[in-house]
């Protein structure tokens, strides 16, 4: 279920972090809210994987969509994104389906969506260098955050626009 604390970055020794959990990763509003509140990086702890009945092409489409949306958050907001994902298999709790295979593939990307590092599908430790100062440079080159169309936001708080 959705949280009720809003989207507020936390100040740490590593900088101002926007931590968004699992389902939040799919929504541009969550990433944008964190960026507007001053997050210097977005972190997505995640547990996502395949239904074991999915065929290989479907699995690739799902993983590609996951990478794409995270990288798009980095580009649209001009900040790095770090996503860690669970690995391994979990059986169905009621035994009525084959369970889920978590695909791992944790990664870090820079403010232009460029890959900084990618882990595989097993329990790997990924260490990358993140140049936080690069976000300011990228935001000057690509001023998407500054030039967003706030004049066109009317109706975005409705489920459907009439």
Short mmCIF file of C-alpha atoms in Angstrom, two decimals:
data_model
loop_
_atom_site.label_atom_id
_atom_site.label_comp_id
_atom_site.label_asym_id
_atom_site.label_seq_id
_atom_site.Cartn_x
_atom_site.Cartn_y
_atom_site.Cartn_z
CA UNK A 1 0.00 0.00 0.00
CA UNK A 2 1.17 3.56 -0.52
CA UNK A 3 3.08 5.20 2.29
CA UNK A 4 1.76 8.27 4.04
CA UNK A 5 4.93 10.22 4.81
CA UNK A 6 5.31 11.98 1.48
CA UNK A 7 8.57 12.10 -0.44
CA UNK A 8 11.23 13.64 1.76
CA UNK A 9 14.96 13.10 1.20
CA UNK A 10 17.16 12.17 4.13
CA UNK A 11 20.45 13.86 4.94
CA UNK A 12 23.34 11.43 5.36
CA UNK A 13 27.13 11.55 5.35
CA UNK A 14 26.93 10.60 1.65
CA UNK A 15 24.62 13.47 0.77
CA UNK A 16 20.89 14.06 0.49
CA UNK A 17 19.29 10.75 -0.52
CA UNK A 18 15.85 10.21 -1.98
CA UNK A 19 14.92 6.68 -0.90
CA UNK A 20 11.91 5.31 -2.76
CA UNK A 21 10.82 1.75 -2.07
CA UNK A 22 9.94 -0.81 -4.73
CA UNK A 23 6.56 0.16 -6.25
CA UNK A 24 7.49 3.88 -6.15
CA UNK A 25 10.12 3.15 -8.82
CA UNK A 26 7.50 3.17 -11.57
CA UNK A 27 6.15 6.67 -10.91
CA UNK A 28 7.76 9.84 -12.26
CA UNK A 29 5.94 11.89 -9.61
CA UNK A 30 7.85 10.18 -6.81
CA UNK A 31 11.25 10.76 -8.43
CA UNK A 32 10.35 14.35 -9.34
CA UNK A 33 9.11 15.12 -5.82
CA UNK A 34 12.38 13.87 -4.34
CA UNK A 35 14.44 15.88 -6.84
CA UNK A 36 12.45 19.05 -6.15
CA UNK A 37 12.98 18.48 -2.42
CA UNK A 38 16.75 18.47 -2.97
CA UNK A 39 17.66 14.78 -3.30
CA UNK A 40 21.16 14.41 -4.75
CA UNK A 41 20.64 10.74 -5.61
CA UNK A 42 17.65 8.43 -5.88
CA UNK A 43 17.88 5.01 -4.23
CA UNK A 44 15.45 2.22 -5.02
CA UNK A 45 15.64 -0.90 -2.83
CA UNK A 46 13.57 -3.38 -4.80
CA UNK A 47 12.25 -6.93 -4.91
CA UNK A 48 11.21 -7.49 -8.51
CA UNK A 49 11.34 -10.59 -10.63
CA UNK A 50 9.56 -12.89 -13.01
CA UNK A 51 6.61 -15.14 -12.64
CA UNK A 52 8.24 -18.50 -13.34
CA UNK A 53 5.64 -19.10 -16.08
CA UNK A 54 6.88 -16.14 -18.16
CA UNK A 55 8.83 -17.05 -21.29
CA UNK A 56 12.28 -15.58 -22.00
CA UNK A 57 11.11 -12.78 -24.35
CA UNK A 58 8.60 -11.60 -21.72
CA UNK A 59 11.28 -11.70 -19.04
CA UNK A 60 13.57 -9.54 -21.16
CA UNK A 61 10.79 -7.01 -21.83
CA UNK A 62 10.09 -6.71 -18.11
CA UNK A 63 13.73 -6.27 -17.11
CA UNK A 64 14.33 -3.80 -19.96
CA UNK A 65 11.31 -1.74 -18.83
CA UNK A 66 12.66 -1.72 -15.27
CA UNK A 67 16.05 -0.42 -16.43
CA UNK A 68 14.45 2.10 -18.77
CA UNK A 69 12.16 3.70 -16.20
CA UNK A 70 14.96 4.05 -13.64
CA UNK A 71 17.33 5.57 -16.18
CA UNK A 72 14.54 7.92 -17.30
CA UNK A 73 14.19 9.17 -13.71
CA UNK A 74 17.91 9.99 -13.75
CA UNK A 75 17.64 11.87 -17.06
CA UNK A 76 14.41 13.73 -16.26
CA UNK A 77 15.75 14.92 -12.90
CA UNK A 78 19.48 15.20 -13.64
CA UNK A 79 20.58 13.03 -10.71
CA UNK A 80 22.11 9.57 -10.29
CA UNK A 81 19.88 6.56 -9.62
CA UNK A 82 20.99 3.51 -7.65
CA UNK A 83 18.74 0.45 -7.70
CA UNK A 84 19.39 -2.69 -5.71
CA UNK A 85 17.25 -5.72 -6.40
CA UNK A 86 16.73 -8.97 -4.59
CA UNK A 87 18.10 -12.23 -6.01
CA UNK A 88 16.97 -15.83 -5.70
CA UNK A 89 13.70 -17.69 -5.93
CA UNK A 90 10.69 -17.56 -3.65
CA UNK A 91 8.12 -20.31 -3.76
CA UNK A 92 4.46 -19.42 -3.81
CA UNK A 93 3.14 -19.17 -0.22
CA UNK A 94 0.03 -21.13 -1.17
CA UNK A 95 1.64 -23.50 -3.70
CA UNK A 96 -0.84 -22.62 -6.46
CA UNK A 97 1.78 -21.18 -8.79
CA UNK A 98 5.51 -21.74 -9.33
CA UNK A 99 6.57 -18.62 -7.41
CA UNK A 100 8.88 -15.80 -8.42
CA UNK A 101 12.49 -15.60 -9.56
CA UNK A 102 14.04 -12.31 -8.49
CA UNK A 103 16.36 -11.18 -11.25
CA UNK A 104 18.94 -9.21 -9.30
CA UNK A 105 20.70 -6.99 -11.85
CA UNK A 106 21.23 -4.14 -9.39
CA UNK A 107 22.76 -1.07 -11.01
CA UNK A 108 23.83 2.54 -10.75
CA UNK A 109 23.41 5.15 -13.45
CA UNK A 110 24.51 8.76 -13.71
CA UNK A 111 22.43 11.90 -14.28
CA UNK A 112 22.23 11.28 -18.03
CA UNK A 113 21.10 7.70 -17.52
CA UNK A 114 24.56 6.36 -18.35
CA UNK A 115 25.56 3.08 -16.74
CA UNK A 116 27.99 3.52 -13.84
CA UNK A 117 27.88 -0.15 -12.91
CA UNK A 118 25.72 -3.25 -13.17
CA UNK A 119 25.62 -6.38 -11.09
CA UNK A 120 24.49 -9.70 -12.46
CA UNK A 121 21.66 -11.94 -11.44
CA UNK A 122 23.38 -13.33 -8.36
CA UNK A 123 24.18 -11.86 -4.98
CA UNK A 124 26.99 -9.51 -5.98
CA UNK A 125 28.36 -6.42 -4.30
CA UNK A 126 28.48 -3.47 -6.65
CA UNK A 127 30.74 -0.54 -5.83
CA UNK A 128 30.75 2.56 -8.04
CA UNK A 129 32.05 6.09 -7.81
CA UNK A 130 29.33 8.73 -8.08
CA UNK A 131 30.35 12.28 -8.93
CA UNK A 132 27.61 14.28 -7.22
CA UNK A 133 28.92 17.51 -8.71
CA UNK A 134 28.20 16.25 -12.21
CA UNK A 135 24.46 16.65 -11.64
CA UNK A 136 24.79 20.44 -11.67
CA UNK A 137 26.73 20.32 -14.94
CA UNK A 138 24.17 17.99 -16.52
CA UNK A 139 21.28 20.16 -15.33
CA UNK A 140 22.87 23.13 -17.11
CA UNK A 141 23.29 21.16 -20.34
CA UNK A 142 19.87 19.52 -20.13
CA UNK A 143 17.66 21.87 -18.05
CA UNK A 144 14.67 19.51 -17.96
CA UNK A 145 14.05 20.05 -14.26
CA UNK A 146 14.22 23.85 -14.58
CA UNK A 147 12.13 24.00 -17.78
CA UNK A 148 9.37 21.62 -16.75
CA UNK A 149 5.90 22.74 -17.86
CA UNK A 150 4.30 23.65 -14.52
CA UNK A 151 1.67 25.60 -16.50
CA UNK A 152 0.40 22.26 -17.82
CA UNK A 153 0.02 20.54 -14.43
CA UNK A 154 -3.67 21.32 -14.00
CA UNK A 155 -5.59 18.09 -13.74
CA UNK A 156 -2.62 15.92 -12.77
CA UNK A 157 -4.08 15.40 -9.31
CA UNK A 158 -7.13 13.73 -10.82
CA UNK A 159 -7.24 10.01 -11.58
CA UNK A 160 -8.42 10.83 -15.11
CA UNK A 161 -8.54 14.18 -16.89
CA UNK A 162 -11.97 14.99 -18.30
#
